[in-house]
mmCIF file with all atom_site columns, C-alpha atoms in Angstrom:
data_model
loop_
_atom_site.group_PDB
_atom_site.id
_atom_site.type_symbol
_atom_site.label_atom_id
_atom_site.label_alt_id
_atom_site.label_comp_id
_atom_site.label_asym_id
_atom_site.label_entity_id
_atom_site.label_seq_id
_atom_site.pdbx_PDB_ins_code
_atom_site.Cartn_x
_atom_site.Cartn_y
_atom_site.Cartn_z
_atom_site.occupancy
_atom_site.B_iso_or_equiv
_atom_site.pdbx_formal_charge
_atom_site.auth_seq_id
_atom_site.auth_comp_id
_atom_site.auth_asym_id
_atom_site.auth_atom_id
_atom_site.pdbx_PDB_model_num
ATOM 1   C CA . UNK X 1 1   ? 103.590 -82.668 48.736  1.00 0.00 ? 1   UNK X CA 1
ATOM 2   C CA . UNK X 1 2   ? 101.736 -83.124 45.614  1.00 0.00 ? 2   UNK X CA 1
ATOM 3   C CA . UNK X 1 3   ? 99.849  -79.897 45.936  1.00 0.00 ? 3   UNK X CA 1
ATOM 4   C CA . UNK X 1 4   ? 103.162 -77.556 45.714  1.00 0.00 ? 4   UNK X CA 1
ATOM 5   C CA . UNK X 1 5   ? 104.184 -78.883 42.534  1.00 0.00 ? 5   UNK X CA 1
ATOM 6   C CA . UNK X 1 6   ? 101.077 -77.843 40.825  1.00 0.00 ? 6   UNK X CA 1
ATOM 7   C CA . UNK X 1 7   ? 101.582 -75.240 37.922  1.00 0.00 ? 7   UNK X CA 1
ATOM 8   C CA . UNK X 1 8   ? 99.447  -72.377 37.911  1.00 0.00 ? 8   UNK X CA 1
ATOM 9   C CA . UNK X 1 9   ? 98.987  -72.080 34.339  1.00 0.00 ? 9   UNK X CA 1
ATOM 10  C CA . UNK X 1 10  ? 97.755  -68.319 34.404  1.00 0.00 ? 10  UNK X CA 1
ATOM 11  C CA . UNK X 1 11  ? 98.750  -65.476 31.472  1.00 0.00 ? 11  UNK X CA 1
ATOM 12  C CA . UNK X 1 12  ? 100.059 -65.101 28.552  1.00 0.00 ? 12  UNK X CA 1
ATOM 13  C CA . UNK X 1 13  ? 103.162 -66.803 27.101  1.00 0.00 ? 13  UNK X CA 1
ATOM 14  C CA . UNK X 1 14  ? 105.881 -64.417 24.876  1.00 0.00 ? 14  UNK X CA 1
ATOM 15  C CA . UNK X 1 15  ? 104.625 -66.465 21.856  1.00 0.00 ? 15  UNK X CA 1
ATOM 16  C CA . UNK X 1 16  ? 100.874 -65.181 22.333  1.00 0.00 ? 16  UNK X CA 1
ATOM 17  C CA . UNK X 1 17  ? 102.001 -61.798 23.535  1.00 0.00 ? 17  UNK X CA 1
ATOM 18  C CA . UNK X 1 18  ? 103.906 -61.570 19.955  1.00 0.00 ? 18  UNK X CA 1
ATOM 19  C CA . UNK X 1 19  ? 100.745 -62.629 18.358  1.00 0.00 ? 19  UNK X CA 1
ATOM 20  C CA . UNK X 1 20  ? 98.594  -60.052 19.318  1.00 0.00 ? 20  UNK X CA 1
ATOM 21  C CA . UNK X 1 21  ? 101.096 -57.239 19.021  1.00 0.00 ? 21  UNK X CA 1
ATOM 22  C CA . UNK X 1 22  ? 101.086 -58.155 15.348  1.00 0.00 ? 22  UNK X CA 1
ATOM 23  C CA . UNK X 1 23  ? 97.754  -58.623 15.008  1.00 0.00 ? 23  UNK X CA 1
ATOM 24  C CA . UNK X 1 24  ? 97.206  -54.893 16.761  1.00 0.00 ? 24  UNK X CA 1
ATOM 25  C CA . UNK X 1 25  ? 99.579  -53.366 14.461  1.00 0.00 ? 25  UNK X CA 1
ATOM 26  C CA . UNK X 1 26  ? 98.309  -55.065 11.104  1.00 0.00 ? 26  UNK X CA 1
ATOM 27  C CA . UNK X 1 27  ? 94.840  -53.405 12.120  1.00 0.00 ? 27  UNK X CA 1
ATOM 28  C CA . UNK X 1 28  ? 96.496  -50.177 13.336  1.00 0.00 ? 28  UNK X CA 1
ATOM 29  C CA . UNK X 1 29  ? 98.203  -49.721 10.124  1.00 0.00 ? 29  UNK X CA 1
ATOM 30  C CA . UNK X 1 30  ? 94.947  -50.522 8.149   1.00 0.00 ? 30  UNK X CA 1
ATOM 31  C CA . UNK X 1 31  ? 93.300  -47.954 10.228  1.00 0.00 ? 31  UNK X CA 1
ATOM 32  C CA . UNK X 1 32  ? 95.255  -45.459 10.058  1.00 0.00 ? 32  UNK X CA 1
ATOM 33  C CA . UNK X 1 33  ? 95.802  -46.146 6.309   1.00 0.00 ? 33  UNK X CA 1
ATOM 34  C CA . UNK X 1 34  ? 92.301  -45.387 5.909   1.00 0.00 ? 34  UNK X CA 1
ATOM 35  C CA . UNK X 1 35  ? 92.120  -42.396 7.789   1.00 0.00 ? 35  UNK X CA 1
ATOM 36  C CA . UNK X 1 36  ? 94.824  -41.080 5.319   1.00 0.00 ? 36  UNK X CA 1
ATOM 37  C CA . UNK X 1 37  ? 93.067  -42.332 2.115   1.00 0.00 ? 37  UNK X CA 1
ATOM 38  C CA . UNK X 1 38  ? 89.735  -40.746 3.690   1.00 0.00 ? 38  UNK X CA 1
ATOM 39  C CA . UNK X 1 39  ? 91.038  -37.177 4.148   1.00 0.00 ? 39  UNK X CA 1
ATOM 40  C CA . UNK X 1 40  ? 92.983  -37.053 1.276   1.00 0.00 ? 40  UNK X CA 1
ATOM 41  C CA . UNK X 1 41  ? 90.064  -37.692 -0.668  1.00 0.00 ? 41  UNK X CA 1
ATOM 42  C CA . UNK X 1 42  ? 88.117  -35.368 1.061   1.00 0.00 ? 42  UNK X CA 1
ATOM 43  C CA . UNK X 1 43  ? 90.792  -32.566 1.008   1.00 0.00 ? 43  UNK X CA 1
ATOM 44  C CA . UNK X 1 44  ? 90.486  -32.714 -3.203  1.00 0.00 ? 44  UNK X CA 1
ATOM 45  C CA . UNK X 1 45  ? 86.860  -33.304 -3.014  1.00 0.00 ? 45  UNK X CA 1
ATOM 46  C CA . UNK X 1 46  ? 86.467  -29.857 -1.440  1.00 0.00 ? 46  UNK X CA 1
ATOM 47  C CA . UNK X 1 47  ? 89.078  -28.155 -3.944  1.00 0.00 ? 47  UNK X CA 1
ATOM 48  C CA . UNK X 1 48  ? 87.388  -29.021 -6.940  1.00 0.00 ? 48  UNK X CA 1
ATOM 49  C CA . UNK X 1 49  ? 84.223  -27.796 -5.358  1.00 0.00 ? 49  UNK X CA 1
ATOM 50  C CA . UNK X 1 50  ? 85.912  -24.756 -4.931  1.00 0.00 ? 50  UNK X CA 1
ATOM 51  C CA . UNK X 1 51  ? 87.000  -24.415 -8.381  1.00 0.00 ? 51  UNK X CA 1
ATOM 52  C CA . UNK X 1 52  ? 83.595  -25.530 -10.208 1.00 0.00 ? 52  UNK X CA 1
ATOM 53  C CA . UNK X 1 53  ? 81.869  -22.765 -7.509  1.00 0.00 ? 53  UNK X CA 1
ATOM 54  C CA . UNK X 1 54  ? 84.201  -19.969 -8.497  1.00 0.00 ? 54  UNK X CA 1
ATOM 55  C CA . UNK X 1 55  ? 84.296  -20.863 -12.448 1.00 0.00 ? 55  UNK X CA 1
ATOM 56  C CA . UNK X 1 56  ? 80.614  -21.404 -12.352 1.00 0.00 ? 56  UNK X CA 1
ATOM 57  C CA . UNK X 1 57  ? 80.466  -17.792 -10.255 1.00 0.00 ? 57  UNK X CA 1
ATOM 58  C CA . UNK X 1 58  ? 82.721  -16.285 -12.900 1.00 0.00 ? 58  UNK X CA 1
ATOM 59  C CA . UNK X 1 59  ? 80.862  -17.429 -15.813 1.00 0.00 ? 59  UNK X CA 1
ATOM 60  C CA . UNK X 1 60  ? 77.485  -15.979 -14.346 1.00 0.00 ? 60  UNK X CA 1
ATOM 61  C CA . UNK X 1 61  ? 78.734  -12.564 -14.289 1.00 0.00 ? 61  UNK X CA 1
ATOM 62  C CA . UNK X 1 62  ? 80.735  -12.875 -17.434 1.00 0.00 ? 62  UNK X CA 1
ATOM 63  C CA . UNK X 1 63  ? 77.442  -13.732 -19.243 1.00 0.00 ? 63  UNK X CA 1
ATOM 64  C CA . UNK X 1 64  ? 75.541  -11.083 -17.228 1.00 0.00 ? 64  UNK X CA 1
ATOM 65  C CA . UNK X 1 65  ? 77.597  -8.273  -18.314 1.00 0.00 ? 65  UNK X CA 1
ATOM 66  C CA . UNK X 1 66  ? 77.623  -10.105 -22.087 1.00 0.00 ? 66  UNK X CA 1
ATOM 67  C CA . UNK X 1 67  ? 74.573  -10.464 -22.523 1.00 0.00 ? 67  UNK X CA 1
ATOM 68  C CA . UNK X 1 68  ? 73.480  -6.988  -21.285 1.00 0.00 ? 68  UNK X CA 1
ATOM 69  C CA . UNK X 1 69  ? 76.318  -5.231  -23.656 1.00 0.00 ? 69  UNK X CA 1
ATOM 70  C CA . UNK X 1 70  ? 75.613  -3.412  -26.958 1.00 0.00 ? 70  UNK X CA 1
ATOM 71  C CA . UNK X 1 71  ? 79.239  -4.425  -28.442 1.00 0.00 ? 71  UNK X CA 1
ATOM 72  C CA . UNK X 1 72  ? 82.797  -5.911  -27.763 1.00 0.00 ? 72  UNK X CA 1
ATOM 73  C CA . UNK X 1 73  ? 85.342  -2.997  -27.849 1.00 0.00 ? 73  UNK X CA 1
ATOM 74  C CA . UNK X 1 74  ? 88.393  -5.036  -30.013 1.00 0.00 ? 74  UNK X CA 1
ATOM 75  C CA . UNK X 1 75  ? 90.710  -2.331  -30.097 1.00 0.00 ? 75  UNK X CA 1
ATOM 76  C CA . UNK X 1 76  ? 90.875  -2.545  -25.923 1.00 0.00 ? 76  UNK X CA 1
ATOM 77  C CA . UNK X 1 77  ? 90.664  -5.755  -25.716 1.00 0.00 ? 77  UNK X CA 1
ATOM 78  C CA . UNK X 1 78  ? 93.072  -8.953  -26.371 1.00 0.00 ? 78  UNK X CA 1
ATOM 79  C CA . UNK X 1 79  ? 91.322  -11.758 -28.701 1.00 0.00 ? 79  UNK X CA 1
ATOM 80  C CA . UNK X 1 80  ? 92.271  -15.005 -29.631 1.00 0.00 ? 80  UNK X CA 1
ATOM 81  C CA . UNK X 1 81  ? 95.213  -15.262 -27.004 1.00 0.00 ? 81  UNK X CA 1
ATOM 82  C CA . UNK X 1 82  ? 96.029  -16.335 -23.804 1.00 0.00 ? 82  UNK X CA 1
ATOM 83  C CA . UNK X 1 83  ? 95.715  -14.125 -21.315 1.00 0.00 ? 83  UNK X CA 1
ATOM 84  C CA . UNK X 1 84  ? 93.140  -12.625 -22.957 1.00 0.00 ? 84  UNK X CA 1
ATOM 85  C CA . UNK X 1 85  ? 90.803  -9.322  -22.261 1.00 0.00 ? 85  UNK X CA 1
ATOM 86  C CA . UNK X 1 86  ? 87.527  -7.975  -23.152 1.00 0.00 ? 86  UNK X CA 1
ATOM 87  C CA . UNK X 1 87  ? 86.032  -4.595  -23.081 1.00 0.00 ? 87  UNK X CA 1
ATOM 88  C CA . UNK X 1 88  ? 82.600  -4.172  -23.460 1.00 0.00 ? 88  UNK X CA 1
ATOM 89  C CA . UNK X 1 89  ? 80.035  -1.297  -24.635 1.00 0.00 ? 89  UNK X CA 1
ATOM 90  C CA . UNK X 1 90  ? 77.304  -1.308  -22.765 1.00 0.00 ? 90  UNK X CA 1
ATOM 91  C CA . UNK X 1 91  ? 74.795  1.296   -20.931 1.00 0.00 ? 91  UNK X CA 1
ATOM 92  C CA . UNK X 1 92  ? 73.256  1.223   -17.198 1.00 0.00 ? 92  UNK X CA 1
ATOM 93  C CA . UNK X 1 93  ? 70.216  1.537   -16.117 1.00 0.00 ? 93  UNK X CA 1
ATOM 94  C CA . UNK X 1 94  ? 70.072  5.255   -16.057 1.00 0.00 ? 94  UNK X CA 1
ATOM 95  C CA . UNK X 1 95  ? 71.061  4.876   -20.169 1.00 0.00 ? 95  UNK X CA 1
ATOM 96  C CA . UNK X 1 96  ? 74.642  6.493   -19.845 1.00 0.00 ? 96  UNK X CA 1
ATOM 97  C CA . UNK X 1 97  ? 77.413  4.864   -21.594 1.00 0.00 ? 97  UNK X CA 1
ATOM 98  C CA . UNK X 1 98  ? 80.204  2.588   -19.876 1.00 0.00 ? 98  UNK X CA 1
ATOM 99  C CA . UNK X 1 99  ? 82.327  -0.169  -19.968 1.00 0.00 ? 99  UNK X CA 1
ATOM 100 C CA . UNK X 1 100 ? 82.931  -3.266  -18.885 1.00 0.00 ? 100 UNK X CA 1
ATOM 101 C CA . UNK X 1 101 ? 86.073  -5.177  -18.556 1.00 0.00 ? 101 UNK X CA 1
ATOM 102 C CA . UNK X 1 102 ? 87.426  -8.326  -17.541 1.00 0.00 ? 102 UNK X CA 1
ATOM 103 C CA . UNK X 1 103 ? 91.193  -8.679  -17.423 1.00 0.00 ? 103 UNK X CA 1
ATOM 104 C CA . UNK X 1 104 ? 93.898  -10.813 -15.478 1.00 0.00 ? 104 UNK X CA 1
ATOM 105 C CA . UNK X 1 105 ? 95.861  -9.715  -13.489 1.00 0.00 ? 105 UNK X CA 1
ATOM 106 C CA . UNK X 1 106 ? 98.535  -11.152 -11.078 1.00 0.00 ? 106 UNK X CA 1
ATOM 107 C CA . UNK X 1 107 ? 96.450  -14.711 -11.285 1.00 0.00 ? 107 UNK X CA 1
ATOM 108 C CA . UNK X 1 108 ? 93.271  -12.690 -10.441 1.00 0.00 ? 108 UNK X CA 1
ATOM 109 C CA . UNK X 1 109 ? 90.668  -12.136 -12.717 1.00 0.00 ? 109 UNK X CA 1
ATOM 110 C CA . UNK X 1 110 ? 89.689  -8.451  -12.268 1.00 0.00 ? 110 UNK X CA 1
ATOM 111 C CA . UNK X 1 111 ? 86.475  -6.749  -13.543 1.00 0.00 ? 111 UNK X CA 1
ATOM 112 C CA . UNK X 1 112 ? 86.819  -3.122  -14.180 1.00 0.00 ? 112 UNK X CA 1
ATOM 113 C CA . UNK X 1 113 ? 83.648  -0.500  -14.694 1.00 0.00 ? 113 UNK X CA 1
ATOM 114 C CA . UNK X 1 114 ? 84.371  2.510   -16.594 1.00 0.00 ? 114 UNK X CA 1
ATOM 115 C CA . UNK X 1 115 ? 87.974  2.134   -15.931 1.00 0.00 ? 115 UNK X CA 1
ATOM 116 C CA . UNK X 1 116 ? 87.629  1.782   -11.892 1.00 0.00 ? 116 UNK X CA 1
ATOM 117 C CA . UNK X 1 117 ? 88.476  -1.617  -10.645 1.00 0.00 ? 117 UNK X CA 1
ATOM 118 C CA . UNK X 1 118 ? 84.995  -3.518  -9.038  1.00 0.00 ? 118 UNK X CA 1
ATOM 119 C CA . UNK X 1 119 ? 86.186  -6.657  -7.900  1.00 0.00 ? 119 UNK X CA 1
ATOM 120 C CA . UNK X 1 120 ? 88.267  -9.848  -8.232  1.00 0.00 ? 120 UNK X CA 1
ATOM 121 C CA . UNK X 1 121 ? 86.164  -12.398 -9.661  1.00 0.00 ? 121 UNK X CA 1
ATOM 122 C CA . UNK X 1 122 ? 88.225  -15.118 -7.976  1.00 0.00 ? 122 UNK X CA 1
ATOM 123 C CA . UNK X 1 123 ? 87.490  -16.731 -4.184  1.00 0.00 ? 123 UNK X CA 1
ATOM 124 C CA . UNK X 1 124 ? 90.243  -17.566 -2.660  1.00 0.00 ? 124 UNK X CA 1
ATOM 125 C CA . UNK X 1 125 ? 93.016  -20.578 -3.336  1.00 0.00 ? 125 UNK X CA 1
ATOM 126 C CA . UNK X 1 126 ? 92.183  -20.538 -6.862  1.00 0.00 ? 126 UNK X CA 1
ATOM 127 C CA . UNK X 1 127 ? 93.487  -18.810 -9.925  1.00 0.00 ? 127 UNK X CA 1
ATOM 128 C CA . UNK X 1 128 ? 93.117  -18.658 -13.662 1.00 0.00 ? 128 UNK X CA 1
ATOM 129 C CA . UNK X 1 129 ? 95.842  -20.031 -16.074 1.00 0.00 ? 129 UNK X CA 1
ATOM 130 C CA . UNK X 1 130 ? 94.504  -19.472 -19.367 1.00 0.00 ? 130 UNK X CA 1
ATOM 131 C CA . UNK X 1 131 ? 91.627  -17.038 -20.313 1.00 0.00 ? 131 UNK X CA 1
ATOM 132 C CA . UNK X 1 132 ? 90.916  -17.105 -24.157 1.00 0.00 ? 132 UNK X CA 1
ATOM 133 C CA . UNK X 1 133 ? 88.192  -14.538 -25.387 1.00 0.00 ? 133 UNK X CA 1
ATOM 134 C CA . UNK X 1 134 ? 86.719  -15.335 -28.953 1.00 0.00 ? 134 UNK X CA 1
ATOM 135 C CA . UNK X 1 135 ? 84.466  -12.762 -30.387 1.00 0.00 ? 135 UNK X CA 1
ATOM 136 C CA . UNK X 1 136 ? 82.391  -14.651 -33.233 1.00 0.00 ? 136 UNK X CA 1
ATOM 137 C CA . UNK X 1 137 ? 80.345  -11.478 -35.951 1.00 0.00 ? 137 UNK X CA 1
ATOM 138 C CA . UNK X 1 138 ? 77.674  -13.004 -37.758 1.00 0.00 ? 138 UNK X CA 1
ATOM 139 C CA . UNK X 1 139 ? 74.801  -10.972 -40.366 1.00 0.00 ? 139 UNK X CA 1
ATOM 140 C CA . UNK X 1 140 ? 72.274  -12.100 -37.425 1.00 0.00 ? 140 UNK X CA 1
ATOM 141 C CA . UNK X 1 141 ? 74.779  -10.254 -34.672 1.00 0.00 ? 141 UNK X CA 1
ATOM 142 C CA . UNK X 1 142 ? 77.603  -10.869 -32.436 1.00 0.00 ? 142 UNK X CA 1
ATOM 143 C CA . UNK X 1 143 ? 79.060  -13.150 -30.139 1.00 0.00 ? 143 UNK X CA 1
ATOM 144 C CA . UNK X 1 144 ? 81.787  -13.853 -26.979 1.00 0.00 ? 144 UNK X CA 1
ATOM 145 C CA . UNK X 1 145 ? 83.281  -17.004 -26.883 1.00 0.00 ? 145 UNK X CA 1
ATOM 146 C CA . UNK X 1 146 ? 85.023  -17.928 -23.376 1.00 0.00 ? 146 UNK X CA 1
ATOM 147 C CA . UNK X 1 147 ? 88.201  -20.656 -22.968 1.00 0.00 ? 147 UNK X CA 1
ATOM 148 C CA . UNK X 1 148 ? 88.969  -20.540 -19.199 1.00 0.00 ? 148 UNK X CA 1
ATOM 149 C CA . UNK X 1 149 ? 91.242  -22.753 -17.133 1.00 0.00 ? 149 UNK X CA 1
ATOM 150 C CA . UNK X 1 150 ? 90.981  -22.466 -13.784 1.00 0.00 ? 150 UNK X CA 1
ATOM 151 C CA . UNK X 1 151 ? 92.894  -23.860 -10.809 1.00 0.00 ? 151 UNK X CA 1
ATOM 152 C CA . UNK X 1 152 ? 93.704  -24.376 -7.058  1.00 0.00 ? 152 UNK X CA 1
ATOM 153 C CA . UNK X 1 153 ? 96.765  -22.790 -6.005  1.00 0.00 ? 153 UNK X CA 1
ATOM 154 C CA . UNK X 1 154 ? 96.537  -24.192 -2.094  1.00 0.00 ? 154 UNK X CA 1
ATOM 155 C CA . UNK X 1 155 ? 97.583  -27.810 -2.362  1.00 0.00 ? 155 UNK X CA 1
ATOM 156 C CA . UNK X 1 156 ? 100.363 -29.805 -4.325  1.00 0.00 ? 156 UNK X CA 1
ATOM 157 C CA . UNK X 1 157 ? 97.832  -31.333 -6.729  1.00 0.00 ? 157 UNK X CA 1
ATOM 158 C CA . UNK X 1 158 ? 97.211  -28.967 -9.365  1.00 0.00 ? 158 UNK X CA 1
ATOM 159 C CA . UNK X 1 159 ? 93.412  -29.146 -10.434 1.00 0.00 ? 159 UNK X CA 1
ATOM 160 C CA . UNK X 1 160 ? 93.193  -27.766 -13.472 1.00 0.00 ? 160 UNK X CA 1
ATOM 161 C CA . UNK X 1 161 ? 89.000  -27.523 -14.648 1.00 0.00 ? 161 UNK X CA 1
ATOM 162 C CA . UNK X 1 162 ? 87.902  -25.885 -18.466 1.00 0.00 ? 162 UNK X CA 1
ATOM 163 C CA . UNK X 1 163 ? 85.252  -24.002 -18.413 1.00 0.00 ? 163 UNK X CA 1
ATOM 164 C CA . UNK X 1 164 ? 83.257  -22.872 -22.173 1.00 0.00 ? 164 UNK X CA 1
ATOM 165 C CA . UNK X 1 165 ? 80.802  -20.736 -23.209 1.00 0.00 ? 165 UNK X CA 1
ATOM 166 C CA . UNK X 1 166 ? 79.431  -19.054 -25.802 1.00 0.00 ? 166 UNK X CA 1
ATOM 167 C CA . UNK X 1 167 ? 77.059  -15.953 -25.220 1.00 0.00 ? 167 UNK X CA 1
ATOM 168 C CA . UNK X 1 168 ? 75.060  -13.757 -27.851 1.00 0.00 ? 168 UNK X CA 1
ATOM 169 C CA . UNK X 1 169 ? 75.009  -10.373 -27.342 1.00 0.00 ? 169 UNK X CA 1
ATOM 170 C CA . UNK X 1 170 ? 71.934  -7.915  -26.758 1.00 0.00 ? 170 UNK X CA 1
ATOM 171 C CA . UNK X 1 171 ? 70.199  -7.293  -29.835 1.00 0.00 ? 171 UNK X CA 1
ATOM 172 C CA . UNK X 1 172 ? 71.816  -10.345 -31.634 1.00 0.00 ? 172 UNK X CA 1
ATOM 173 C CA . UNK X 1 173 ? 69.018  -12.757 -31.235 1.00 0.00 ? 173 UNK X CA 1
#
């Protein structure tokens, strides 16, 4: 008779059961916390890349075309103000005469050739929000100074990064 009265003591009680459903979620929530934190980071990492990339792109050709110009035209082009323009003087390789612009337009920074449009400057998801184009005339010779904001337009956090420059035209050094 004794040996139907034992208890089979086998499983989990509600108390333990509770236990470790709380434990599981603390650790899912942590987890999954993480994951967030981790992406998010990872999604703004990769937008200011963008942004230094395309500013740093832009600024190469801006000081390309500078540098290899004769003369800033100031009567087609916008100093001193936001959005600015500049129209440069320059010659190609065969020696004829053209021009060189860089203007915004619609949140694209365009670059124009002897009037026909060449390209947008500008990769994609980003855009320029202030463009300032100084031109500085000393006896020695003449020089561009660049204020540009740039910025991601595909995400909620705005991004803003300044880029500056200063460049010396041909002949003025």
């Amino acid at each position: 008779m004794t040996n139907n009265l034992k208890k089979f003591n086998k499983g989990f009680s509600l108390i333990e059961i509770l236990i470790y459903v709380g434990i599981f979620s603390i650790i899912s929530i942590a987890v999954i916390t993480s994951s967030v934190v981790v992406i998010s980071s990872f999604s703004k990492t990769r937008d200011i890349r963008n942004i230094l990339e395309t500013g740093n792109v832009v600024f190469e050709r801006m000081t390309r075309e500078i540098r290899q110009s004769s003369g800033v035209d100031t009567s087609n082009s916008v100093l001193g103000s936001s959005p600015g323009s500049l129209q440069l003087n320059s010659t190609d390789e065969s020696g004829n005469a053209r021009t060189v612009k860089f203007i915004i337009e619609n949140g694209s920074l365009n670059l124009y050739q002897n009037g026909a449009l060449v390209d947008n400057l500008l990769g994609s998801d980003v855009s320029v929000s202030s463009l300032i184009f100084r031109r500085i005339v000393t006896t020695a010779g003449e020089a561009v100074k660049i204020e540009m904001t740039v910025v991601n337009t595909n995400t909620q956090n705005i991004i803003p990064r300044n880029f500056n420059s200063t460049i010396i035209l041909r002949g003025g050094y």
